[in-house]
Amino acid sequence: IITLSRKDMKILVTGGLGFIGSHTAVALQQKGYEVVIVDDLSNSSIEVLDGITQITGIKPAFEQLDLRNESSVKNLFNSHKDITGVIHFAASKAVGESVENPLLYYENNINSLVYLLKELTKHNCKLIFSSSCTVYGQADEMPISEAAPIKKAESPYGNTKQIGEEIITDVCKAYPDFKATLLRYFNPIGAHESGLIGELPIGVPQNLVPFITQTAIGKREQLSIFGGDYPTQDGTCIRDYIHVVDLAEAHVVALEQLFDTSYTTSLSIYNLGTGAGNSVLEVVKTFEEVSGVDLPYAIVERRTGDVIQAYADTTKASKQLGWKSRFTLAQALESAWKWEQKLAD
Ligand code: NAD
Ligand code: WQD
């Protein structure tokens, strides 16, 4: 058996200029992998490529293309015949927008995946797929293990993640040599310590942490906390906030597991979280501590579709991948704040 050396391992990172993809491209390059990024810039900016290059000293190959175009996907694999693995981040991810425009979500998140899988099975490439804790809905037990039942999706976005997982499961059954890993992220936050890459929400942020940092910098008047009467210790919802750099490192480890010639499992599933749950008010308080900013906020009506609490059982990732998150909530919030201040400069 010939084991490929890392420098021969060319990894395609779809959506590699996005939030999680850019941090993962950095982590891959820092481990010696050769990275090819594909992005259509629908939710990112070309400057992110410079950020990745500055951090790592290596400019990854980049192709601006839309994965919804099947012939572009085919051409991509024809021009990079030596791609051995794909980390598929590219997707549309705004829950509210998916309710208003479900077909955009089904077309982007499902068609792109199908076109990629057609090539992956042809070229015998490994796949890592970005899934989400949203597949568990409101789980009955905390922390949430990978064995928890999948609940009916609350939104077309959530449904695309469930359908994506099912498509990959079917493909693994049909192609015995094909190997894939589904990573179910909890709530990714934070930014690279360099302040050179981070989250770039377009328009009004839907997620908590970018809304907090934009409020602290003065871009937004105040944070609305959605619901103060949930059955939790302080009445606000509980989530598992994981530093994006921790998440990025987990992708490298998961890829290494797939490349390990002694690893024979065709489909693996891992939760990626810290294992700790924090309420919205705890996040606000921790942010105030690390930034020294008094955050203006008001408790308002609940947001439709929010679950009360979700945090990960991280035993499986820890045992089978040897991966655990390193950063605390305070460190993650500090990095997000540093990034917001850098953006303001
Ligand atoms: P992001 O929007 O920052 O990154 C996605 C990237 O994909 C963007 O740069 C976008 O331009 C690109 N893209 C979208 N459609 C494309 C297409 N058709 N062709 C080429 N490029 C395309 O999102 P993110 O937060 O980095 O999320 C990455 C993945 O993780 C997504 O699949 C998302 O659903 C999943 N996920 C994200 C979270 C989260 O809270 N951020 C949580 C769970 C799962
Ligand atoms: C976190 C908490 C809000 C904004 C979403 C997707 C999920 C996944 C991650 C992709 C909740 C509260 C938020 C605000 C608030 N994405 N909040 N005021 O909802 O856990 O998950 O992103 O897969 O699928 O649904 O993350 O950051 O939106 O919210 O009070 O302005 O903050 O109610 O309790 P969520 P979030």
Short mmCIF file of C-alpha atoms and ligand atoms in Angstrom, two decimals:
data_model
loop_
_atom_site.label_atom_id
_atom_site.label_comp_id
_atom_site.label_asym_id
_atom_site.label_seq_id
_atom_site.Cartn_x
_atom_site.Cartn_y
_atom_site.Cartn_z
CA ILE A 1 0.00 0.00 0.00
CA ILE A 2 1.32 3.42 -0.92
CA THR A 3 0.51 6.13 1.59
CA LEU A 4 0.43 9.53 -0.04
CA SER A 5 2.67 12.17 1.42
CA ARG A 6 0.90 15.33 2.51
CA LYS A 7 2.28 17.46 -0.22
CA ASP A 8 0.65 15.14 -2.74
CA MET A 9 -2.65 15.51 -1.03
CA LYS A 10 -4.59 18.11 -2.87
CA ILE A 11 -7.73 19.06 -0.99
CA LEU A 12 -10.63 20.88 -2.58
CA VAL A 13 -12.32 23.28 -0.19
CA THR A 14 -15.67 24.40 -1.56
CA GLY A 15 -16.90 27.63 -0.02
CA GLY A 16 -13.30 28.13 1.08
CA LEU A 17 -13.58 31.91 1.23
CA GLY A 18 -16.48 31.69 3.66
CA PHE A 19 -16.36 31.84 7.44
CA ILE A 20 -15.55 28.23 8.36
CA GLY A 21 -13.97 27.36 5.00
CA SER A 22 -11.32 30.09 5.21
CA HIS A 23 -10.21 29.01 8.68
CA THR A 24 -10.09 25.41 7.51
CA ALA A 25 -8.02 26.34 4.45
CA VAL A 26 -5.53 27.93 6.85
CA ALA A 27 -5.46 24.85 9.10
CA LEU A 28 -4.94 22.56 6.07
CA GLN A 29 -2.10 24.64 4.64
CA GLN A 30 -0.45 24.84 8.04
CA LYS A 31 -0.48 21.02 8.11
CA GLY A 32 1.17 20.83 4.70
CA TYR A 33 -1.83 20.09 2.51
CA GLU A 34 -2.20 21.64 -0.91
CA VAL A 35 -5.47 23.53 -1.03
CA VAL A 36 -7.71 24.40 -3.96
CA ILE A 37 -10.51 26.78 -3.07
CA VAL A 38 -13.70 27.08 -5.02
CA ASP A 39 -16.18 29.84 -4.23
CA ASP A 40 -18.73 31.84 -6.21
CA LEU A 41 -18.34 34.82 -3.81
CA SER A 42 -22.11 34.79 -3.21
CA ASN A 43 -21.49 35.19 0.52
CA SER A 44 -17.82 36.12 0.75
CA SER A 45 -15.20 38.45 -0.55
CA ILE A 46 -12.09 37.88 -2.65
CA GLU A 47 -9.96 39.68 -0.03
CA VAL A 48 -10.29 36.61 2.18
CA LEU A 49 -7.81 34.94 -0.17
CA ASP A 50 -5.21 37.54 0.84
CA GLY A 51 -5.96 36.90 4.50
CA ILE A 52 -5.33 33.16 4.07
CA THR A 53 -2.16 33.89 2.12
CA GLN A 54 -0.85 36.32 4.72
CA ILE A 55 -1.45 33.95 7.61
CA THR A 56 0.09 30.88 5.99
CA GLY A 57 2.58 32.39 3.55
CA ILE A 58 1.01 30.25 0.83
CA LYS A 59 -1.51 31.41 -1.74
CA PRO A 60 -4.00 28.63 -2.31
CA ALA A 61 -5.23 27.92 -5.82
CA PHE A 62 -8.57 29.65 -6.31
CA GLU A 63 -11.34 29.18 -8.83
CA GLN A 64 -14.38 31.39 -8.82
CA LEU A 65 -17.18 29.13 -9.89
CA ASP A 66 -20.75 28.29 -9.08
CA LEU A 67 -21.18 24.66 -8.08
CA ARG A 68 -24.76 24.75 -9.33
CA ASN A 69 -23.25 24.58 -12.79
CA GLU A 70 -22.65 20.90 -13.45
CA SER A 71 -20.20 21.38 -16.31
CA SER A 72 -18.07 23.72 -14.16
CA VAL A 73 -17.87 21.02 -11.51
CA LYS A 74 -16.84 18.46 -14.14
CA ASN A 75 -14.19 20.77 -15.59
CA LEU A 76 -12.84 21.45 -12.14
CA PHE A 77 -12.12 17.76 -11.56
CA ASN A 78 -10.69 17.39 -15.04
CA SER A 79 -8.24 20.20 -14.46
CA HIS A 80 -7.32 18.97 -10.95
CA LYS A 81 -7.17 15.20 -11.45
CA ASP A 82 -5.05 14.79 -8.33
CA ILE A 83 -7.66 16.01 -5.82
CA THR A 84 -7.87 13.32 -3.12
CA GLY A 85 -10.35 14.87 -0.73
CA VAL A 86 -13.11 17.46 -0.67
CA ILE A 87 -14.39 19.49 2.25
CA HIS A 88 -17.75 20.76 1.11
CA PHE A 89 -18.70 23.98 2.89
CA ALA A 90 -20.38 25.78 0.00
CA ALA A 91 -24.06 26.25 0.73
CA SER A 92 -26.59 28.95 1.43
CA LYS A 93 -27.11 29.16 5.18
CA ALA A 94 -29.65 31.80 6.21
CA VAL A 95 -32.56 30.07 7.90
CA GLY A 96 -35.07 32.93 7.40
CA GLU A 97 -34.15 33.43 3.75
CA SER A 98 -34.64 29.70 3.16
CA VAL A 99 -38.26 30.00 4.32
CA GLU A 100 -38.86 32.84 1.85
CA ASN A 101 -36.90 31.31 -1.01
CA PRO A 102 -36.86 27.55 -0.52
CA LEU A 103 -36.00 26.75 -4.14
CA LEU A 104 -32.77 28.74 -3.96
CA TYR A 105 -31.80 26.59 -0.98
CA TYR A 106 -32.79 23.27 -2.52
CA GLU A 107 -31.08 24.17 -5.77
CA ASN A 108 -27.87 25.39 -4.19
CA ASN A 109 -27.46 23.01 -1.29
CA ILE A 110 -28.72 19.87 -3.02
CA ASN A 111 -27.77 20.23 -6.70
CA SER A 112 -24.22 21.31 -5.87
CA LEU A 113 -23.81 18.30 -3.60
CA VAL A 114 -25.12 15.89 -6.24
CA TYR A 115 -22.79 17.27 -8.94
CA LEU A 116 -19.85 17.01 -6.58
CA LEU A 117 -20.71 13.45 -5.58
CA LYS A 118 -20.85 12.41 -9.24
CA GLU A 119 -17.23 13.50 -9.60
CA LEU A 120 -16.08 12.21 -6.20
CA THR A 121 -17.33 8.71 -6.89
CA LYS A 122 -15.67 8.80 -10.32
CA HIS A 123 -12.32 9.98 -9.00
CA ASN A 124 -12.46 8.05 -5.71
CA CYS A 125 -12.14 11.14 -3.49
CA LYS A 126 -13.01 11.35 0.20
CA LEU A 127 -15.71 13.76 1.34
CA ILE A 128 -16.26 15.82 4.45
CA PHE A 129 -19.70 17.39 4.58
CA SER A 130 -20.75 20.43 6.63
CA SER A 131 -23.85 19.42 8.50
CA SER A 132 -25.46 21.06 11.47
CA CYS A 133 -26.87 20.38 14.92
CA THR A 134 -30.08 21.72 13.41
CA VAL A 135 -30.79 18.12 12.27
CA TYR A 136 -31.57 17.24 15.91
CA GLY A 137 -34.20 19.98 16.30
CA GLN A 138 -35.12 20.20 19.97
CA ALA A 139 -33.44 17.03 21.18
CA ASP A 140 -35.05 15.24 24.11
CA GLU A 141 -31.81 14.73 25.99
CA MET A 142 -28.81 16.96 26.71
CA PRO A 143 -26.01 16.72 25.83
CA ILE A 144 -26.87 15.61 22.28
CA SER A 145 -25.10 12.50 21.04
CA GLU A 146 -24.82 11.42 17.41
CA ALA A 147 -27.36 8.68 18.18
CA ALA A 148 -30.10 11.23 18.98
CA PRO A 149 -33.02 11.02 16.55
CA ILE A 150 -33.22 13.36 13.57
CA LYS A 151 -36.28 15.58 13.93
CA LYS A 152 -38.44 16.95 11.14
CA ALA A 153 -36.66 20.07 9.88
CA GLU A 154 -38.06 23.46 10.90
CA SER A 155 -36.83 25.22 7.76
CA PRO A 156 -35.89 24.46 4.16
CA TYR A 157 -32.27 25.21 5.16
CA GLY A 158 -32.38 22.58 7.91
CA ASN A 159 -34.04 20.19 5.50
CA THR A 160 -31.22 20.60 2.97
CA LYS A 161 -28.77 19.43 5.65
CA GLN A 162 -30.92 16.36 6.42
CA ILE A 163 -31.40 15.55 2.73
CA GLY A 164 -27.67 16.11 2.14
CA GLU A 165 -26.85 13.61 4.87
CA GLU A 166 -29.30 11.09 3.36
CA ILE A 167 -27.89 11.49 -0.14
CA ILE A 168 -24.36 10.88 1.13
CA THR A 169 -25.53 7.87 3.15
CA ASP A 170 -27.11 6.34 0.02
CA VAL A 171 -24.00 7.02 -2.05
CA CYS A 172 -21.80 5.35 0.59
CA LYS A 173 -24.02 2.26 0.34
CA ALA A 174 -23.92 2.18 -3.43
CA TYR A 175 -20.17 2.77 -3.80
CA PRO A 176 -18.29 0.52 -1.36
CA ASP A 177 -14.97 2.31 -1.97
CA PHE A 178 -16.38 5.76 -1.28
CA LYS A 179 -15.78 7.22 2.18
CA ALA A 180 -17.39 10.24 3.77
CA THR A 181 -17.73 12.01 7.10
CA LEU A 182 -20.65 14.15 8.21
CA LEU A 183 -19.69 16.86 10.68
CA ARG A 184 -22.55 18.35 12.65
CA TYR A 185 -21.47 21.76 13.87
CA PHE A 186 -23.02 23.40 16.88
CA ASN A 187 -22.63 27.23 16.95
CA PRO A 188 -19.37 28.37 15.32
CA ILE A 189 -18.14 31.78 16.47
CA GLY A 190 -14.91 33.78 16.69
CA ALA A 191 -12.13 34.54 14.27
CA HIS A 192 -8.49 33.76 13.56
CA GLU A 193 -6.13 35.24 16.17
CA SER A 194 -4.30 37.22 13.48
CA GLY A 195 -7.42 39.32 12.92
CA LEU A 196 -6.91 38.67 9.18
CA ILE A 197 -9.95 36.44 8.60
CA GLY A 198 -13.29 36.13 10.37
CA GLU A 199 -17.03 36.16 9.83
CA LEU A 200 -18.34 38.61 7.22
CA PRO A 201 -22.12 38.72 7.51
CA ILE A 202 -23.85 40.49 4.64
CA GLY A 203 -26.54 42.91 5.85
CA VAL A 204 -28.06 42.55 9.30
CA PRO A 205 -26.48 39.60 11.11
CA GLN A 206 -28.90 36.81 11.95
CA ASN A 207 -26.52 35.10 14.36
CA LEU A 208 -25.93 36.18 17.92
CA VAL A 209 -22.19 36.88 18.06
CA PRO A 210 -21.84 39.09 14.96
CA PHE A 211 -24.89 41.00 16.16
CA ILE A 212 -23.24 41.51 19.52
CA THR A 213 -19.93 42.72 18.06
CA GLN A 214 -21.68 45.03 15.58
CA THR A 215 -23.71 46.49 18.45
CA ALA A 216 -20.59 46.97 20.56
CA ILE A 217 -18.81 48.79 17.72
CA GLY A 218 -21.84 51.05 17.25
CA LYS A 219 -23.16 49.69 13.93
CA ARG A 220 -26.39 48.52 15.61
CA GLU A 221 -28.32 50.33 18.28
CA GLN A 222 -29.00 47.41 20.58
CA LEU A 223 -29.12 43.66 20.73
CA SER A 224 -32.57 42.10 20.84
CA ILE A 225 -32.50 38.97 22.96
CA PHE A 226 -35.14 36.66 21.54
CA GLY A 227 -37.14 35.43 24.52
CA GLY A 228 -36.53 35.74 28.25
CA ASP A 229 -39.10 33.21 29.41
CA TYR A 230 -37.60 29.91 28.28
CA PRO A 231 -37.37 27.13 30.87
CA THR A 232 -33.63 27.70 31.46
CA GLN A 233 -31.76 29.13 34.47
CA ASP A 234 -32.04 32.74 33.28
CA GLY A 235 -34.90 32.40 30.78
CA THR A 236 -32.73 32.72 27.63
CA CYS A 237 -31.83 29.95 25.16
CA ILE A 238 -28.79 27.74 25.56
CA ARG A 239 -26.32 26.88 22.79
CA ASP A 240 -22.89 25.33 22.39
CA TYR A 241 -20.62 28.08 20.99
CA ILE A 242 -17.46 26.70 19.43
CA HIS A 243 -14.41 28.67 18.29
CA VAL A 244 -14.10 28.48 14.50
CA VAL A 245 -10.38 27.68 14.79
CA ASP A 246 -11.22 24.61 16.89
CA LEU A 247 -13.77 23.65 14.28
CA ALA A 248 -11.24 24.11 11.47
CA GLU A 249 -8.74 21.83 13.21
CA ALA A 250 -11.40 19.15 13.60
CA HIS A 251 -11.77 19.07 9.80
CA VAL A 252 -8.09 18.30 9.36
CA VAL A 253 -8.28 15.49 11.88
CA ALA A 254 -11.43 14.08 10.29
CA LEU A 255 -9.74 14.15 6.90
CA GLU A 256 -6.73 12.35 8.29
CA GLN A 257 -8.99 9.65 9.64
CA LEU A 258 -10.49 9.16 6.16
CA PHE A 259 -7.01 8.91 4.62
CA ASP A 260 -5.83 6.39 7.20
CA THR A 261 -5.62 3.17 5.21
CA SER A 262 -6.58 1.10 8.26
CA TYR A 263 -9.84 3.05 8.69
CA THR A 264 -12.57 1.09 6.96
CA THR A 265 -15.80 2.81 8.04
CA SER A 266 -17.51 4.14 4.94
CA LEU A 267 -19.63 6.79 6.69
CA SER A 268 -18.78 8.51 9.96
CA ILE A 269 -20.75 11.15 11.84
CA TYR A 270 -19.39 13.50 14.48
CA ASN A 271 -20.81 16.30 16.56
CA LEU A 272 -18.47 19.27 16.76
CA GLY A 273 -19.05 21.42 19.80
CA THR A 274 -17.41 22.21 23.11
CA GLY A 275 -19.81 20.12 25.14
CA ALA A 276 -20.83 23.13 27.24
CA GLY A 277 -24.09 25.03 26.99
CA ASN A 278 -24.25 28.80 27.52
CA SER A 279 -27.31 31.02 27.68
CA VAL A 280 -27.66 34.18 25.59
CA LEU A 281 -27.28 36.27 28.75
CA GLU A 282 -24.10 34.40 29.67
CA VAL A 283 -22.70 35.15 26.23
CA VAL A 284 -23.58 38.83 26.65
CA LYS A 285 -22.01 38.96 30.11
CA THR A 286 -18.84 37.20 28.97
CA PHE A 287 -18.59 39.53 25.98
CA GLU A 288 -18.91 42.57 28.26
CA GLU A 289 -16.12 41.19 30.44
CA VAL A 290 -13.65 40.55 27.64
CA SER A 291 -14.40 43.73 25.67
CA GLY A 292 -15.03 46.16 28.51
CA VAL A 293 -18.07 47.41 26.56
CA ASP A 294 -21.49 47.77 28.18
CA LEU A 295 -23.74 46.13 25.65
CA PRO A 296 -27.14 47.73 25.17
CA TYR A 297 -29.77 45.01 24.95
CA ALA A 298 -33.49 44.40 25.37
CA ILE A 299 -35.35 41.18 25.89
CA VAL A 300 -37.99 40.84 23.17
CA GLU A 301 -40.38 38.20 21.83
CA ARG A 302 -39.15 34.69 21.11
CA ARG A 303 -37.90 34.06 17.55
CA THR A 304 -39.91 31.46 15.63
CA GLY A 305 -38.10 28.16 15.21
CA ASP A 306 -35.59 28.60 18.06
CA VAL A 307 -34.99 25.52 20.19
CA ILE A 308 -34.67 25.98 23.95
CA GLN A 309 -31.31 24.34 24.30
CA ALA A 310 -28.72 22.44 22.25
CA TYR A 311 -25.25 21.36 23.30
CA ALA A 312 -23.08 18.54 22.14
CA ASP A 313 -22.01 15.27 23.63
CA THR A 314 -18.41 15.36 22.40
CA THR A 315 -17.42 11.85 23.51
CA LYS A 316 -17.40 10.35 20.03
CA ALA A 317 -15.21 13.01 18.43
CA SER A 318 -12.90 12.87 21.40
CA LYS A 319 -12.55 9.07 21.37
CA GLN A 320 -12.51 8.41 17.64
CA LEU A 321 -10.84 11.54 16.30
CA GLY A 322 -8.78 12.42 19.35
CA TRP A 323 -10.14 15.94 18.96
CA LYS A 324 -11.44 18.30 21.63
CA SER A 325 -12.07 22.03 21.54
CA ARG A 326 -9.26 24.10 23.08
CA PHE A 327 -10.70 27.60 23.33
CA THR A 328 -13.04 28.98 25.98
CA LEU A 329 -16.13 31.05 25.29
CA ALA A 330 -14.25 34.12 26.54
CA GLN A 331 -11.37 33.50 24.11
CA ALA A 332 -13.76 32.96 21.21
CA LEU A 333 -15.64 36.17 22.00
CA GLU A 334 -12.38 38.06 22.39
CA SER A 335 -11.30 36.95 18.92
CA ALA A 336 -14.67 37.96 17.45
CA TRP A 337 -14.30 41.39 19.06
CA LYS A 338 -10.76 41.81 17.76
CA TRP A 339 -12.02 40.98 14.27
CA GLU A 340 -14.91 43.45 14.47
CA GLN A 341 -12.49 46.21 15.56
CA LYS A 342 -10.14 45.32 12.72
CA LEU A 343 -13.04 45.58 10.24
CA ALA A 344 -13.86 49.03 11.59
CA ASP A 345 -10.31 50.28 10.90
P1 NAD B 1 -20.39 31.06 4.58
O1 NAD B 1 -21.57 31.59 3.88
O2 NAD B 1 -19.50 32.02 5.26
O3 NAD B 1 -19.51 30.19 3.58
C1 NAD B 1 -20.06 29.48 2.52
C2 NAD B 1 -19.28 29.86 1.27
O4 NAD B 1 -19.79 29.12 0.16
C3 NAD B 1 -19.41 31.33 0.91
O5 NAD B 1 -18.12 31.89 0.72
C4 NAD B 1 -20.22 31.34 -0.39
O6 NAD B 1 -19.84 32.40 -1.23
C5 NAD B 1 -19.89 29.97 -0.95
N1 NAD B 1 -20.93 29.39 -1.82
C6 NAD B 1 -22.26 29.31 -1.58
N2 NAD B 1 -22.88 28.73 -2.63
C7 NAD B 1 -21.93 28.43 -3.54
C8 NAD B 1 -21.95 27.84 -4.86
N3 NAD B 1 -23.08 27.46 -5.42
N4 NAD B 1 -20.78 27.70 -5.52
C9 NAD B 1 -19.62 28.11 -4.95
N5 NAD B 1 -19.54 28.67 -3.74
C10 NAD B 1 -20.69 28.84 -3.05
O7 NAD B 1 -20.93 29.95 5.61
P2 NAD B 1 -20.16 29.22 6.81
O8 NAD B 1 -20.69 29.77 8.07
O9 NAD B 1 -18.71 29.20 6.56
O10 NAD B 1 -20.75 27.76 6.66
C11 NAD B 1 -20.09 26.75 5.93
C12 NAD B 1 -20.93 25.50 5.92
O11 NAD B 1 -21.21 25.09 7.25
C13 NAD B 1 -22.29 25.65 5.25
O12 NAD B 1 -22.58 24.46 4.55
C14 NAD B 1 -23.24 25.83 6.41
O13 NAD B 1 -24.53 25.41 6.09
C15 NAD B 1 -22.60 24.93 7.44
N6 NAD B 1 -22.92 25.28 8.83
C16 NAD B 1 -22.69 26.57 9.26
C17 NAD B 1 -23.00 26.92 10.56
C18 NAD B 1 -22.80 28.34 11.05
O14 NAD B 1 -23.44 28.70 12.03
N7 NAD B 1 -21.98 29.14 10.44
C19 NAD B 1 -23.52 25.96 11.43
C20 NAD B 1 -23.72 24.66 10.97
C21 NAD B 1 -23.42 24.34 9.65
C1 WQD B 2 -28.16 31.78 19.01
C2 WQD B 2 -29.02 32.23 20.16
C3 WQD B 2 -31.13 33.12 19.48
C4 WQD B 2 -29.56 36.65 17.46
C5 WQD B 2 -28.41 29.07 13.67
C6 WQD B 2 -29.06 28.13 12.70
C7 WQD B 2 -28.40 26.80 12.79
C8 WQD B 2 -26.89 26.92 12.62
C9 WQD B 2 -26.31 27.97 13.49
C10 WQD B 2 -26.29 26.53 10.38
C11 WQD B 2 -30.48 31.84 19.99
C12 WQD B 2 -30.30 34.18 20.15
C13 WQD B 2 -29.67 35.47 18.16
C14 WQD B 2 -30.05 37.85 18.05
C15 WQD B 2 -30.69 36.60 19.99
N1 WQD B 2 -26.53 27.31 11.31
N2 WQD B 2 -30.22 35.43 19.40
N3 WQD B 2 -30.58 37.76 19.30
O1 WQD B 2 -30.27 29.88 16.05
O2 WQD B 2 -28.65 28.51 17.41
O3 WQD B 2 -28.50 28.52 14.98
O4 WQD B 2 -27.03 29.18 13.34
O5 WQD B 2 -26.45 25.34 10.30
O6 WQD B 2 -28.96 26.01 11.81
O7 WQD B 2 -30.43 28.01 13.04
O8 WQD B 2 -27.81 30.52 16.20
O9 WQD B 2 -26.63 32.65 16.46
O10 WQD B 2 -28.91 32.64 15.35
O11 WQD B 2 -28.74 32.21 17.79
O12 WQD B 2 -31.19 36.58 21.10
O13 WQD B 2 -30.00 38.94 17.45
O14 WQD B 2 -29.01 33.66 20.22
O15 WQD B 2 -32.47 33.24 19.86
O16 WQD B 2 -30.98 31.53 21.24
P1 WQD B 2 -28.94 29.34 16.23
P2 WQD B 2 -27.99 32.08 16.37
#
